[in-house]
Coordinates of C-alpha atoms and ligand atoms in Angstrom, one line a residue:
M1 CA -14.7 14.9 3.7
F2 CA -15.6 13.6 7.1
S3 CA -17.4 15.8 9.6
A4 CA -15.5 18.7 11.3
Q5 CA -15.9 16.8 14.5
T6 CA -13.9 13.8 13.1
Y7 CA -10.9 16.0 12.2
T8 CA -11.1 18.0 15.4
E9 CA -11.1 14.8 17.5
R10 CA -8.1 13.4 15.5
R11 CA -6.1 16.6 16.1
N12 CA -7.0 16.6 19.8
H13 CA -5.9 13.0 20.0
L14 CA -2.6 13.9 18.3
K15 CA -2.0 16.9 20.6
K16 CA -2.6 14.7 23.7
E17 CA -0.2 12.0 22.4
V18 CA 2.6 14.4 21.4
G19 CA 2.2 16.5 24.6
K20 CA 4.3 19.6 23.9
G21 CA 5.8 21.6 21.1
L22 CA 4.7 22.7 17.6
I23 CA 3.5 20.1 15.1
L24 CA 4.0 20.8 11.5
I25 CA 1.9 18.9 8.9
M26 CA 3.1 19.7 5.4
G27 CA 0.7 19.4 2.6
N28 CA 1.8 18.4 -0.9
D29 CA 2.1 20.8 -3.8
E30 CA 1.5 20.1 -7.5
A31 CA 4.3 18.0 -9.0
P32 CA 5.6 19.0 -12.4
M33 CA 5.7 16.2 -15.0
N34 CA 7.8 17.8 -17.8
Y35 CA 7.4 21.5 -17.1
H36 CA 6.0 23.5 -14.2
D37 CA 2.4 23.9 -15.3
N38 CA 2.0 20.4 -16.7
T39 CA 1.5 18.3 -13.5
Y40 CA 1.0 14.8 -12.4
R41 CA -2.3 13.8 -11.0
Y42 CA -2.5 15.7 -7.7
R43 CA -2.3 13.7 -4.5
Q44 CA -2.5 15.4 -1.1
D45 CA -0.2 14.1 1.7
S46 CA -2.0 11.4 3.7
N47 CA -1.2 12.9 7.1
F48 CA -2.6 16.2 5.9
L49 CA -5.7 14.4 4.7
Y50 CA -6.1 12.6 7.9
F51 CA -5.8 15.6 10.2
F52 CA -6.9 18.4 8.0
G53 CA -9.0 16.7 5.3
I54 CA -8.4 19.3 2.5
S55 CA -7.2 18.0 -0.8
Q56 CA -5.6 21.1 -2.2
A57 CA -2.1 22.1 -3.2
G58 CA -0.2 24.8 -1.5
L59 CA -1.2 24.2 2.1
N60 CA 0.7 23.6 5.3
A61 CA -0.7 23.4 8.9
I62 CA 0.5 23.6 12.4
I63 CA -0.9 22.3 15.7
D64 CA 0.5 24.0 18.8
C65 CA 0.4 21.4 21.6
D66 CA 1.0 24.1 24.2
S67 CA -1.5 26.7 23.2
G68 CA -3.9 24.4 21.4
E69 CA -3.8 26.7 18.4
E70 CA -4.4 25.2 14.9
I71 CA -3.7 27.2 11.7
I72 CA -3.8 26.3 8.1
F73 CA -1.4 28.4 5.9
G74 CA -2.2 29.0 2.3
N75 CA -3.2 31.6 -0.2
E76 CA -6.7 32.7 -0.9
L77 CA -7.7 32.4 -4.5
T78 CA -6.8 35.3 -6.7
M79 CA -8.8 36.4 -9.8
D80 CA -6.1 34.8 -11.9
D81 CA -6.7 31.5 -10.1
I82 CA -10.4 31.8 -10.7
I83 CA -9.9 32.5 -14.4
W84 CA -7.7 29.5 -14.9
V85 CA -9.1 26.9 -12.4
G86 CA -12.5 28.3 -11.7
P87 CA -14.2 29.5 -8.5
Q88 CA -13.5 27.5 -5.4
P89 CA -14.6 27.8 -1.8
T90 CA -12.3 30.1 0.1
L91 CA -9.5 28.6 2.2
A92 CA -11.3 30.0 5.3
E93 CA -14.5 28.1 4.3
L94 CA -12.6 24.9 3.7
A95 CA -10.8 25.2 7.0
R96 CA -14.1 25.7 8.8
R97 CA -15.4 22.4 7.3
V98 CA -12.6 20.6 9.1
G99 CA -13.0 22.5 12.3
V100 CA -10.1 25.0 11.9
Y101 CA -11.0 28.6 12.5
R102 CA -7.7 30.3 11.7
T103 CA -6.0 30.6 8.3
E104 CA -2.9 32.6 7.4
S105 CA -0.9 33.5 4.4
P106 CA 2.1 31.2 3.7
E107 CA 4.6 34.0 4.4
K108 CA 3.7 33.8 8.1
L109 CA 4.7 30.2 8.5
P110 CA 8.5 30.4 8.5
S111 CA 8.7 32.7 11.5
R112 CA 6.3 30.5 13.4
I113 CA 8.6 27.6 12.7
K114 CA 11.7 29.5 13.6
S115 CA 10.3 30.6 16.9
A116 CA 9.2 27.1 18.0
K117 CA 11.2 25.8 20.9
I118 CA 10.3 22.2 20.0
L119 CA 9.3 21.5 16.4
H120 CA 7.8 18.2 15.4
F121 CA 7.8 17.1 11.7
T122 CA 7.5 13.9 9.8
P123 CA 10.1 12.7 7.2
P124 CA 9.4 14.6 4.0
Y125 CA 9.4 12.3 0.9
R126 CA 8.9 14.9 -1.8
Y127 CA 11.9 16.9 -2.8
D128 CA 10.2 20.3 -2.9
N129 CA 9.0 19.8 0.7
M130 CA 12.5 18.8 1.7
F131 CA 13.9 22.0 0.3
R132 CA 11.1 24.1 1.9
L133 CA 11.5 22.5 5.3
S134 CA 15.2 22.9 5.1
E135 CA 14.9 26.6 4.4
W136 CA 12.4 27.1 7.2
T137 CA 14.3 25.2 9.8
G138 CA 17.9 25.8 8.8
I139 CA 18.4 22.0 8.8
A140 CA 20.4 20.7 5.8
V141 CA 18.3 18.5 3.5
G142 CA 20.5 15.5 4.2
Q143 CA 19.9 15.9 7.9
L144 CA 16.1 16.2 7.9
K145 CA 15.5 12.5 8.3
E146 CA 17.5 12.2 11.5
K147 CA 15.9 15.3 12.9
T148 CA 12.3 14.1 12.3
S149 CA 10.2 13.7 15.5
V150 CA 10.0 10.1 16.6
D151 CA 7.3 11.3 19.1
L152 CA 5.2 12.6 16.3
I153 CA 5.8 9.5 14.1
K154 CA 4.8 7.2 16.9
A155 CA 1.8 9.3 17.8
I156 CA 0.5 9.3 14.2
V157 CA 1.1 5.6 13.8
G158 CA -0.7 5.0 17.1
I159 CA -3.7 6.8 15.8
R160 CA -3.9 6.0 12.1
S161 CA -3.3 2.3 12.6
Y162 CA -6.8 1.8 14.2
K163 CA -9.4 2.3 11.5
T164 CA -12.7 3.7 12.8
A165 CA -16.1 2.6 11.6
E166 CA -16.4 5.6 9.2
E167 CA -13.1 4.8 7.7
I168 CA -14.0 1.1 7.2
V169 CA -17.1 2.3 5.2
Q170 CA -14.6 4.2 2.9
M171 CA -12.3 1.2 2.7
E172 CA -15.1 -1.2 1.8
D173 CA -16.1 1.4 -0.9
A174 CA -12.5 1.3 -2.2
V175 CA -12.5 -2.5 -2.3
N176 CA -15.9 -2.6 -4.0
I177 CA -14.7 -0.3 -6.8
T178 CA -11.6 -2.5 -7.0
R179 CA -13.9 -5.5 -7.3
E180 CA -15.5 -4.0 -10.4
M181 CA -12.0 -3.3 -11.9
H182 CA -11.2 -7.0 -11.4
M183 CA -14.5 -8.3 -12.8
T184 CA -13.8 -6.2 -15.9
A185 CA -10.3 -7.7 -16.2
F186 CA -11.6 -11.3 -15.7
Q187 CA -14.0 -10.8 -18.5
M188 CA -11.7 -9.0 -20.9
T189 CA -8.7 -11.3 -20.5
R190 CA -8.3 -13.5 -23.6
D191 CA -5.8 -14.7 -26.1
G192 CA -4.7 -12.0 -28.6
R193 CA -5.5 -8.9 -26.4
K194 CA -2.8 -6.5 -25.4
E195 CA -2.2 -6.2 -21.6
Y196 CA -2.6 -2.4 -21.9
E197 CA -6.1 -2.8 -23.3
I198 CA -7.1 -4.4 -20.1
V199 CA -5.1 -2.0 -18.0
S200 CA -6.9 0.9 -19.6
A201 CA -10.3 -0.7 -18.9
I202 CA -9.3 -1.3 -15.3
H203 CA -8.3 2.4 -15.0
A204 CA -11.5 3.5 -16.8
K205 CA -13.6 1.5 -14.3
A206 CA -11.9 3.2 -11.3
L207 CA -12.6 6.6 -12.9
E208 CA -16.1 5.7 -13.9
M209 CA -16.9 4.9 -10.2
G210 CA -15.6 8.2 -9.0
G211 CA -12.1 7.0 -8.0
D212 CA -8.7 6.5 -9.5
L213 CA -5.9 4.0 -9.2
A214 CA -4.4 3.7 -5.7
Y215 CA -1.0 2.7 -7.3
P216 CA 0.1 1.9 -10.8
A217 CA -1.6 -1.2 -12.0
I218 CA 0.4 -4.4 -12.2
F219 CA -1.2 -6.5 -14.9
S220 CA 1.2 -8.9 -16.6
M221 CA 1.8 -12.3 -18.0
N222 CA 5.2 -12.0 -16.5
G223 CA 3.8 -12.1 -13.0
Q224 CA 7.1 -13.5 -11.7
T225 CA 8.3 -9.9 -11.8
L226 CA 6.6 -8.7 -8.7
H227 CA 6.0 -5.0 -9.6
N228 CA 5.7 -5.4 -13.4
H229 CA 4.5 -2.2 -14.9
Y230 CA 5.2 -3.1 -18.5
H231 CA 1.8 -3.7 -20.3
G232 CA 2.9 -4.2 -23.9
N233 CA 2.6 -8.0 -24.2
T234 CA 0.0 -9.8 -26.2
L235 CA -1.9 -12.3 -24.1
E236 CA -1.4 -15.9 -25.0
N237 CA -3.4 -19.0 -24.3
G238 CA -1.6 -21.2 -21.8
R239 CA -0.2 -18.3 -19.8
L240 CA -1.3 -16.9 -16.5
V241 CA -1.8 -13.2 -15.8
I242 CA -1.4 -11.4 -12.5
N243 CA -3.8 -8.5 -11.9
D244 CA -2.6 -6.5 -8.9
S245 CA -4.7 -3.3 -9.1
G246 CA -6.7 -1.2 -6.6
A247 CA -8.8 1.8 -6.5
E248 CA -8.4 4.9 -4.4
N249 CA -12.0 6.1 -3.7
K250 CA -13.3 9.7 -3.4
M251 CA -12.1 9.9 0.2
F252 CA -8.6 8.8 -0.8
Y253 CA -8.8 5.3 0.8
A254 CA -7.0 2.5 -1.0
G255 CA -8.0 -1.0 -2.1
D256 CA -5.2 -3.4 -3.1
I257 CA -6.4 -6.7 -4.6
T258 CA -4.7 -9.3 -6.7
R259 CA -6.2 -12.1 -8.7
T260 CA -4.5 -14.5 -11.2
I261 CA -6.2 -15.3 -14.4
P262 CA -5.6 -18.1 -16.9
V263 CA -5.6 -16.5 -20.4
A264 CA -7.1 -19.7 -21.9
R265 CA -10.0 -19.5 -19.4
R266 CA -9.2 -22.9 -18.0
F267 CA -6.2 -23.6 -15.8
S268 CA -3.9 -26.4 -16.9
D269 CA -3.5 -29.2 -14.3
K270 CA -0.1 -27.9 -13.4
Q271 CA -1.4 -24.3 -13.1
K272 CA -4.4 -25.4 -11.1
D273 CA -2.3 -27.3 -8.6
M274 CA -0.1 -24.3 -8.0
Y275 CA -3.1 -21.9 -8.0
N276 CA -4.8 -24.0 -5.3
L277 CA -1.7 -24.0 -3.3
V278 CA -1.5 -20.2 -3.3
L279 CA -5.2 -20.1 -2.5
K280 CA -4.7 -22.4 0.5
M281 CA -1.9 -20.1 1.7
E282 CA -4.1 -17.1 1.4
T283 CA -7.3 -18.6 3.0
S284 CA -5.3 -20.2 5.8
A285 CA -3.5 -16.9 6.5
I286 CA -6.8 -15.0 6.6
A287 CA -8.3 -17.6 8.9
A288 CA -5.4 -17.0 11.3
L289 CA -5.9 -13.3 11.6
K290 CA -6.8 -12.1 15.1
P291 CA -5.5 -9.8 17.8
D292 CA -2.2 -10.6 19.5
V293 CA -1.0 -13.0 16.7
Q294 CA 2.3 -11.8 15.1
Y295 CA 1.9 -11.2 11.4
R296 CA 5.4 -12.5 11.0
E297 CA 4.1 -15.9 12.3
I298 CA 1.3 -15.9 9.8
H299 CA 3.8 -15.0 7.0
L300 CA 5.9 -18.0 8.1
M301 CA 2.8 -20.2 8.3
A302 CA 1.9 -19.4 4.7
N303 CA 5.5 -20.1 3.8
R304 CA 5.3 -23.5 5.5
I305 CA 2.1 -24.4 3.6
M306 CA 3.9 -23.4 0.4
L307 CA 7.0 -25.5 1.2
E308 CA 4.8 -28.5 2.0
G309 CA 2.9 -28.1 -1.3
L310 CA 6.0 -27.8 -3.3
K311 CA 7.5 -30.8 -1.6
E312 CA 4.4 -32.8 -2.6
M313 CA 4.9 -31.7 -6.2
G314 CA 8.4 -33.0 -6.1
L315 CA 10.1 -29.6 -6.4
L316 CA 11.5 -29.8 -2.9
T317 CA 12.8 -32.5 -0.6
G318 CA 13.8 -32.7 3.0
D319 CA 12.7 -31.3 6.4
I320 CA 10.3 -28.4 6.2
D321 CA 11.4 -26.8 9.5
E322 CA 15.0 -26.8 8.3
M323 CA 14.0 -25.2 5.0
L324 CA 11.9 -22.6 6.7
N325 CA 14.8 -21.6 9.1
L326 CA 17.3 -21.5 6.3
G327 CA 15.0 -19.4 4.0
V328 CA 14.5 -21.8 1.1
Q329 CA 11.1 -20.2 0.6
G330 CA 12.6 -17.0 -0.6
L331 CA 13.2 -18.6 -4.0
F332 CA 9.4 -19.0 -4.5
M333 CA 8.0 -16.1 -2.5
P334 CA 10.5 -13.3 -2.3
H335 CA 8.1 -10.8 -0.8
G336 CA 6.2 -10.3 2.5
L337 CA 2.7 -11.6 3.2
G338 CA 1.2 -8.2 3.4
H339 CA 1.2 -4.6 4.8
M340 CA -1.1 -2.1 6.5
I341 CA -3.5 -0.3 4.1
G342 CA -5.5 2.8 4.6
L343 CA -5.1 6.2 3.1
D344 CA -1.9 4.9 1.6
V345 CA -1.7 1.6 -0.2
H346 CA 1.3 0.8 2.0
D347 CA -0.2 2.7 4.9
M348 CA 2.1 5.3 6.6
E349 CA 5.2 4.0 4.8
D350 CA 6.4 7.6 4.6
L351 CA 6.7 7.5 8.4
G352 CA 9.0 4.4 8.3
E353 CA 8.0 0.8 8.3
K354 CA 9.9 0.1 11.5
Y355 CA 7.4 2.2 13.3
V356 CA 4.4 0.9 11.5
G357 CA 5.1 -2.8 11.2
Y358 CA 7.8 -3.5 13.7
R359 CA 8.4 -2.6 17.4
D360 CA 11.3 -2.6 19.9
G361 CA 12.6 -6.1 20.1
L362 CA 11.2 -7.2 16.8
E363 CA 13.8 -6.5 14.2
R364 CA 13.5 -6.9 10.4
S365 CA 15.1 -10.0 9.0
T366 CA 17.6 -9.8 6.2
Q367 CA 16.4 -13.1 4.6
L368 CA 15.0 -13.0 1.1
G369 CA 11.2 -12.8 1.5
L370 CA 11.1 -11.9 5.2
K371 CA 13.2 -8.8 4.6
S372 CA 10.3 -7.4 2.5
L373 CA 7.7 -8.1 5.2
R374 CA 6.4 -4.6 6.0
L375 CA 4.1 -5.7 8.8
A376 CA 5.6 -8.2 11.3
R377 CA 4.2 -7.1 14.7
E378 CA 1.3 -8.4 16.8
L379 CA -2.0 -7.7 15.2
E380 CA -4.6 -5.5 16.9
A381 CA -8.3 -4.9 16.4
G382 CA -8.8 -2.1 14.0
F383 CA -5.8 -2.8 11.8
V384 CA -6.5 -3.2 8.1
L385 CA -4.0 -5.2 6.2
T386 CA -3.4 -7.1 3.0
V387 CA -2.9 -10.8 2.8
E388 CA -1.1 -11.5 -0.4
P389 CA 0.9 -14.7 -0.7
G390 CA 2.3 -15.7 -4.0
I391 CA 4.4 -18.4 -5.8
Y392 CA 6.8 -17.2 -8.5
F393 CA 9.3 -18.9 -10.8
I394 CA 11.9 -16.2 -11.5
P395 CA 14.3 -17.8 -14.1
E396 CA 17.2 -15.4 -13.3
L397 CA 16.9 -16.2 -9.5
I398 CA 16.6 -19.9 -10.1
D399 CA 19.7 -19.9 -12.4
K400 CA 21.6 -17.8 -9.8
W401 CA 20.8 -20.1 -6.9
K402 CA 21.6 -23.1 -9.0
A403 CA 24.9 -21.7 -10.2
E404 CA 25.8 -20.9 -6.6
G405 CA 24.8 -24.4 -5.4
Q406 CA 22.3 -22.9 -2.9
F407 CA 20.2 -25.5 -1.0
T408 CA 21.0 -28.3 -3.5
N409 CA 20.0 -30.8 -0.8
F410 CA 16.5 -29.3 -0.7
I411 CA 15.7 -27.9 -4.2
N412 CA 15.1 -30.2 -7.2
Y413 CA 16.7 -27.9 -9.7
S414 CA 16.2 -30.2 -12.7
R415 CA 12.4 -30.3 -12.1
L416 CA 12.4 -26.5 -11.7
E417 CA 13.6 -26.2 -15.3
N418 CA 10.0 -27.1 -16.4
F419 CA 8.7 -24.1 -14.4
K420 CA 10.9 -21.4 -15.9
T421 CA 8.1 -20.2 -18.2
F422 CA 5.4 -20.6 -15.6
G423 CA 5.3 -17.0 -14.4
G424 CA 3.7 -16.3 -11.1
I425 CA 0.6 -16.5 -9.0
R426 CA -0.6 -14.0 -6.3
I427 CA -3.9 -13.8 -4.6
E428 CA -4.6 -10.8 -2.3
D429 CA -7.5 -9.5 -0.2
N430 CA -7.8 -6.7 2.3
C431 CA -8.8 -7.6 5.8
L432 CA -9.9 -5.8 9.0
V433 CA -8.7 -7.4 12.3
T434 CA -11.7 -7.5 14.7
A435 CA -11.9 -8.2 18.4
D436 CA -12.3 -11.9 17.8
G437 CA -10.9 -12.5 14.3
Y438 CA -11.2 -10.8 11.0
K439 CA -13.5 -9.4 8.3
V440 CA -12.6 -9.5 4.6
L441 CA -13.5 -6.1 3.3
G442 CA -15.9 -5.5 0.4
R443 CA -18.1 -7.7 -1.6
Q444 CA -16.5 -11.1 -2.3
I445 CA -14.2 -11.1 -5.4
P446 CA -14.1 -14.6 -7.1
K447 CA -11.0 -16.5 -6.3
K448 CA -11.8 -20.2 -6.3
A449 CA -10.3 -21.8 -9.4
E450 CA -13.7 -22.8 -10.7
E451 CA -15.1 -19.3 -10.1
V452 CA -12.3 -17.7 -12.0
E453 CA -12.7 -20.1 -14.9
A454 CA -16.4 -19.4 -15.0
L455 CA -15.7 -15.7 -15.6
Ligands
LIG1 N1 0.0 -3.6 -4.7 C1 1.4 -3.6 -4.7 C2 2.0 -3.9 -3.3 O1 1.4 -4.1 -2.4 O2 3.2 -3.7 -3.2
MN2 MN1 -0.3 -5.2 -1.6

């Protein structure tokens, strides 16, 4: 937990930005896995963590912009709770640690909400919170999204987007734990091992360092599948493995790092050429980070480097600008260059990407690749984001485009046949935008081809 002053200042900032009305910040409850008392790993809502700091189920909070009042609603522990989960600080004590001096029982909350002339709430993403909110407000579940407060969303995004120095300390900690997860994976990856053996070691490392996974690990020889959560393959010499895994540290900040490892330890020439191309995309994109530059432009710059490289390799032919405009790059990099990161691995995505990564006048593209770009707007000092270019050979997509005759004047489909078992390569780091450039967070994680081979 940060100091009470940090949370008090954040709430004061929020009150000032929203101006009037009652702000409701809903906490998360336990989520049942297969029956009520057998639950998934608990994760508090990130807005609740940001403004109220307490990672505990069963809490909701209000901030009254008009009276200045702040109340956390939740039950004090009963003897039954103490018997089953052990003694805990009282809710009043926890609230005091985050600078809140009033707590109430949950039954008092609905009447406060009903009597509010203006109620601000964010879009609930958990079904139990949707039902609860619907009951308290009388708004049908299906209408909650359109009744959310855009003023509150914009205010939160306007605060959480700028990471403070004490948050950066936490984010570097998350990346440093993530680094150890990756070092373990580099060292364990070898012919004959099961992917899940390495995934379990990655997870163990996060736990061992006081954290956990920030998102389900992606560790796969079939890296051409972007979010591949199947870990049952046996590693084979000659193949590449994508390791996209990150830690959530004790303070719930996320790391999100990707490295690509040759199972045989050495890259083949073909793999190394492609690897160095992705590395060039990544390092060039990082070098371009600075305030006022549109991240969309950096995404397109990375795409351009990729198209030039693939053209040199004989997989493409023709004018690069034309290919870039038409979206030929979507075949090889069908995802965005990166996203904001913070308490959430895709930071504030619950609030809507159009508020986080876009702005009025900057609309989301429908083109393959660009349509998955979660951060497109101008960068500002204090933003922390991922830079994660990749090149993938997705046999099904190649076959589809070929059958449809897409871009046959640019794409050398016969050469691409040799890449259908190549898999994919992605390289990702987490970067802070500073007043005059950028800082890559955490201790350096090997990424030059020779460094990777040496591990
Ligand atoms: N780490 C997975 C993603 O960024 O989508
Ligand atoms: Mn990512």
